[in-house]
Short mmCIF file of C-alpha atoms in Angstrom, two decimals:
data_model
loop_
_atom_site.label_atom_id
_atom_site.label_comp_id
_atom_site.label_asym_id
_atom_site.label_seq_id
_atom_site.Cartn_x
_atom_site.Cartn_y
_atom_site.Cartn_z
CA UNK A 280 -60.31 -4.79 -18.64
CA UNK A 281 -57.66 -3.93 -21.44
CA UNK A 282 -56.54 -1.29 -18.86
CA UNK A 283 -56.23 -3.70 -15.96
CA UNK A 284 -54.13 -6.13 -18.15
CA UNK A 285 -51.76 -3.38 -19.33
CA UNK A 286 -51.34 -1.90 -15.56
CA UNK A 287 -50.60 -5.60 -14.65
CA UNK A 288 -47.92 -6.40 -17.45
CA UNK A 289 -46.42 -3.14 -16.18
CA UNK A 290 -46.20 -3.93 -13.07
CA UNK A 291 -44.97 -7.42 -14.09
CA UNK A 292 -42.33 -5.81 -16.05
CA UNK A 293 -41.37 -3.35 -13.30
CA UNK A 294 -40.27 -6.24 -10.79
CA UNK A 295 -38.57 -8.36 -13.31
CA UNK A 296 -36.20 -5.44 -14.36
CA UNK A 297 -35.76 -4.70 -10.51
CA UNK A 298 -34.86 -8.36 -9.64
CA UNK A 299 -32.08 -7.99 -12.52
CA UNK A 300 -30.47 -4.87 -11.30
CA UNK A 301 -30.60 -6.33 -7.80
CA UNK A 302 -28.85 -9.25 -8.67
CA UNK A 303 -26.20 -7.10 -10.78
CA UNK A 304 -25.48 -4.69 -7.93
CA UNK A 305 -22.57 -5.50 -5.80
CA UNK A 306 -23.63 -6.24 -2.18
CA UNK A 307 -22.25 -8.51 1.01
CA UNK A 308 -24.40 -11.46 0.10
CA UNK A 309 -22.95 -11.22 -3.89
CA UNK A 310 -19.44 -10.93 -2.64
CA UNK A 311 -19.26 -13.94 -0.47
CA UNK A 312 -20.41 -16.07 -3.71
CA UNK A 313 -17.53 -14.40 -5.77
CA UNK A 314 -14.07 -16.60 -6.26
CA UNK A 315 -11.91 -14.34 -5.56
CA UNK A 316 -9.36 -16.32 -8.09
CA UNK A 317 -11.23 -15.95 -11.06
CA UNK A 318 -12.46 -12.26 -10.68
CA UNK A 319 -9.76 -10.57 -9.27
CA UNK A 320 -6.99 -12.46 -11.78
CA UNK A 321 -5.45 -9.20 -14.35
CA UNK A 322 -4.61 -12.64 -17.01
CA UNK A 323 -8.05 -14.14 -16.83
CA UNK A 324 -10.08 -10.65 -16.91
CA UNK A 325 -8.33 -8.08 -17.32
CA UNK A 326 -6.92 -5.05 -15.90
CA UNK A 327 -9.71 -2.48 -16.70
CA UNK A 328 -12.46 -5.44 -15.59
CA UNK A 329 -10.52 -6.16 -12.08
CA UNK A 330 -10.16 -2.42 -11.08
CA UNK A 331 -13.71 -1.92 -12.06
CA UNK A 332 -14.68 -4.58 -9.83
CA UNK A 333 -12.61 -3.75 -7.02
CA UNK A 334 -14.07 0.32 -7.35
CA UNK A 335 -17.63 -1.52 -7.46
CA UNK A 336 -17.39 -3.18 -4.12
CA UNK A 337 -15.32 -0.94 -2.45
CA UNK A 338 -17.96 1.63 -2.40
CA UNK A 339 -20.05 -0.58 -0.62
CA UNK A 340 -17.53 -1.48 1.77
CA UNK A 341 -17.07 2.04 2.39
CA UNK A 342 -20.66 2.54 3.19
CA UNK A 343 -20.71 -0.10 5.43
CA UNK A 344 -17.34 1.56 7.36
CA UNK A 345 -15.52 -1.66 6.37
CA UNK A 346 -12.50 -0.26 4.12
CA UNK A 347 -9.03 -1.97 4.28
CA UNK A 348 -6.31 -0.21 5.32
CA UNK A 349 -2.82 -1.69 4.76
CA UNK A 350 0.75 -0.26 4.97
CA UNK A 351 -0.93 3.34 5.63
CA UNK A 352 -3.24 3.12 2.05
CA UNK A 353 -6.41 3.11 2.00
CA UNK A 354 -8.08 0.93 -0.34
CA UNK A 355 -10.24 4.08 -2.46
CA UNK A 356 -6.23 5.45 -2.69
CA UNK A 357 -5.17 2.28 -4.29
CA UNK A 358 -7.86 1.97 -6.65
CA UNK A 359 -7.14 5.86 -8.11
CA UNK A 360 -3.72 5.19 -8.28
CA UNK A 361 -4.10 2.31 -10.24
CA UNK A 362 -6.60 4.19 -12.74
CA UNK A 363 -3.95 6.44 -13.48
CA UNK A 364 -1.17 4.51 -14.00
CA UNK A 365 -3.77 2.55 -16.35
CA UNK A 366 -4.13 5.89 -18.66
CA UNK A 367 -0.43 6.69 -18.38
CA UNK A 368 0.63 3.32 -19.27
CA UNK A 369 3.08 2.96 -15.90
CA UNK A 370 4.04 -0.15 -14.44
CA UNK A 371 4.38 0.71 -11.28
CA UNK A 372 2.30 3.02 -8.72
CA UNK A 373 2.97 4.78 -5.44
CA UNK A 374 -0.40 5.27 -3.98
CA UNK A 375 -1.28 8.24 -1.59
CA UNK A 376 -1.46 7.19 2.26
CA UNK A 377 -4.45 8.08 4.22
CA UNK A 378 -3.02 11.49 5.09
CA UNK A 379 -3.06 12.71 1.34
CA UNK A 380 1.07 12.40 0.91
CA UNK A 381 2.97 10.30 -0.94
CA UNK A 382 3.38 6.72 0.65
CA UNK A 383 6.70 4.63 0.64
CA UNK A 384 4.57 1.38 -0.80
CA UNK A 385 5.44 1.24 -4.40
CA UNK A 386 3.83 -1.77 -6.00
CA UNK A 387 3.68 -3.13 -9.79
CA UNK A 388 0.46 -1.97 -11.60
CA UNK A 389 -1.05 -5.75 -11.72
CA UNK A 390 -0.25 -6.88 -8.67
CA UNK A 391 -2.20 -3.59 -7.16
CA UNK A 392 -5.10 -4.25 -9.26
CA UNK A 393 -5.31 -7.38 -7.72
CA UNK A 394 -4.92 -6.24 -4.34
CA UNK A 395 -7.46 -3.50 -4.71
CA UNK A 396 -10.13 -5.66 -5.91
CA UNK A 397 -9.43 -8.56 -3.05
CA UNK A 398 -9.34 -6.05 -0.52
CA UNK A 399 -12.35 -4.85 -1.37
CA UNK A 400 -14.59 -8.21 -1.59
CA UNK A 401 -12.71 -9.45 1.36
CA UNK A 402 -13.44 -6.93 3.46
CA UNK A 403 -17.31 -8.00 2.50
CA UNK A 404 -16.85 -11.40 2.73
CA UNK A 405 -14.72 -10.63 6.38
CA UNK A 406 -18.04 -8.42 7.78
CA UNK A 407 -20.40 -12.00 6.91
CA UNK A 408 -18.04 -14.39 8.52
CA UNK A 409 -18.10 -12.14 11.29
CA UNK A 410 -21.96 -12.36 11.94
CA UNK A 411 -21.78 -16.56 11.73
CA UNK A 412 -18.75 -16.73 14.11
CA UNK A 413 -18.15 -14.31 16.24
CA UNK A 414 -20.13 -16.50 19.22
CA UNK A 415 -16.71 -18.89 18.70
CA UNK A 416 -14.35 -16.17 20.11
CA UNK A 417 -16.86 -15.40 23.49
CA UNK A 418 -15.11 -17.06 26.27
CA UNK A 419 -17.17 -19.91 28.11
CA UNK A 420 -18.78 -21.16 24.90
CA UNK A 421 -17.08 -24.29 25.56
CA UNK A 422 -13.49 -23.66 24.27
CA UNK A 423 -10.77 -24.22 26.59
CA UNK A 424 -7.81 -21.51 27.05
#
């Protein structure tokens, strides 16, 4: 009996902790209840806590084949460029392109955080929308062109 009630409060204890890491992992359904305002903002969290966020669901969106791409930078780029101009202390960065060279964007350390990390949940949040609407753009579903 005392082994049964151990092996259940185990067990118990097993799918609580599971239910919290669940909820803590970035996924599709997390990022479309994320304000993009409030998480992705360098003066209300932080530098360090927006490009951590943005590396977070990036990877995701790179699992799922969804990465931005935008003026010839890839997202992953933008995030690495922005971690090292974080431990060199510069202001501005001049991320790789998708070929590995040198790209002409330069852009001011903040302001690429903040792109980095809305790319990335937007490009989750994008992929959801996509599921509920994309019977809207189907030609004879009522609309008139």
């Amino acid at each position: 009996m005392k082994k049964l009630l151990n092996l259940s409060l185990a067990t118990v204890a097993a799918f609580s902790l599971t239910a919290c890491v669940s909820s803590s992992t970035p996924s599709i359904e997390s990022a479309v209840k994320e304000d993009l305002k409030t998480v992705c903002s360098v003066e209300k969290s932080g530098i360090e806590n927006v490009i951590a966020t943005a590396k977070q669901y990036n990877e995701v969106a790179k699992a799922k084949h969804l990465e931005f791409r935008r003026l010839d930078v890839n997202n992953s780029d933008l995030i690495i460029s922005v971690e090292e101009a974080i431990k060199t202390g510069a202001k501005e960065v001049n991320p790789n392109d998708f070929k590995g060279k040198p790209s002409k964007t330069k852009l001011a350390t903040d302001y690429a955080a903040e792109r980095a990390c809305r790319f990335a949940i937007s490009a989750l949040i994008q992929a959801d929308e996509g599921k509920k609407t994309w019977r809207l753009s189907v030609p004879g579903d009522g609309f008139k062109y």
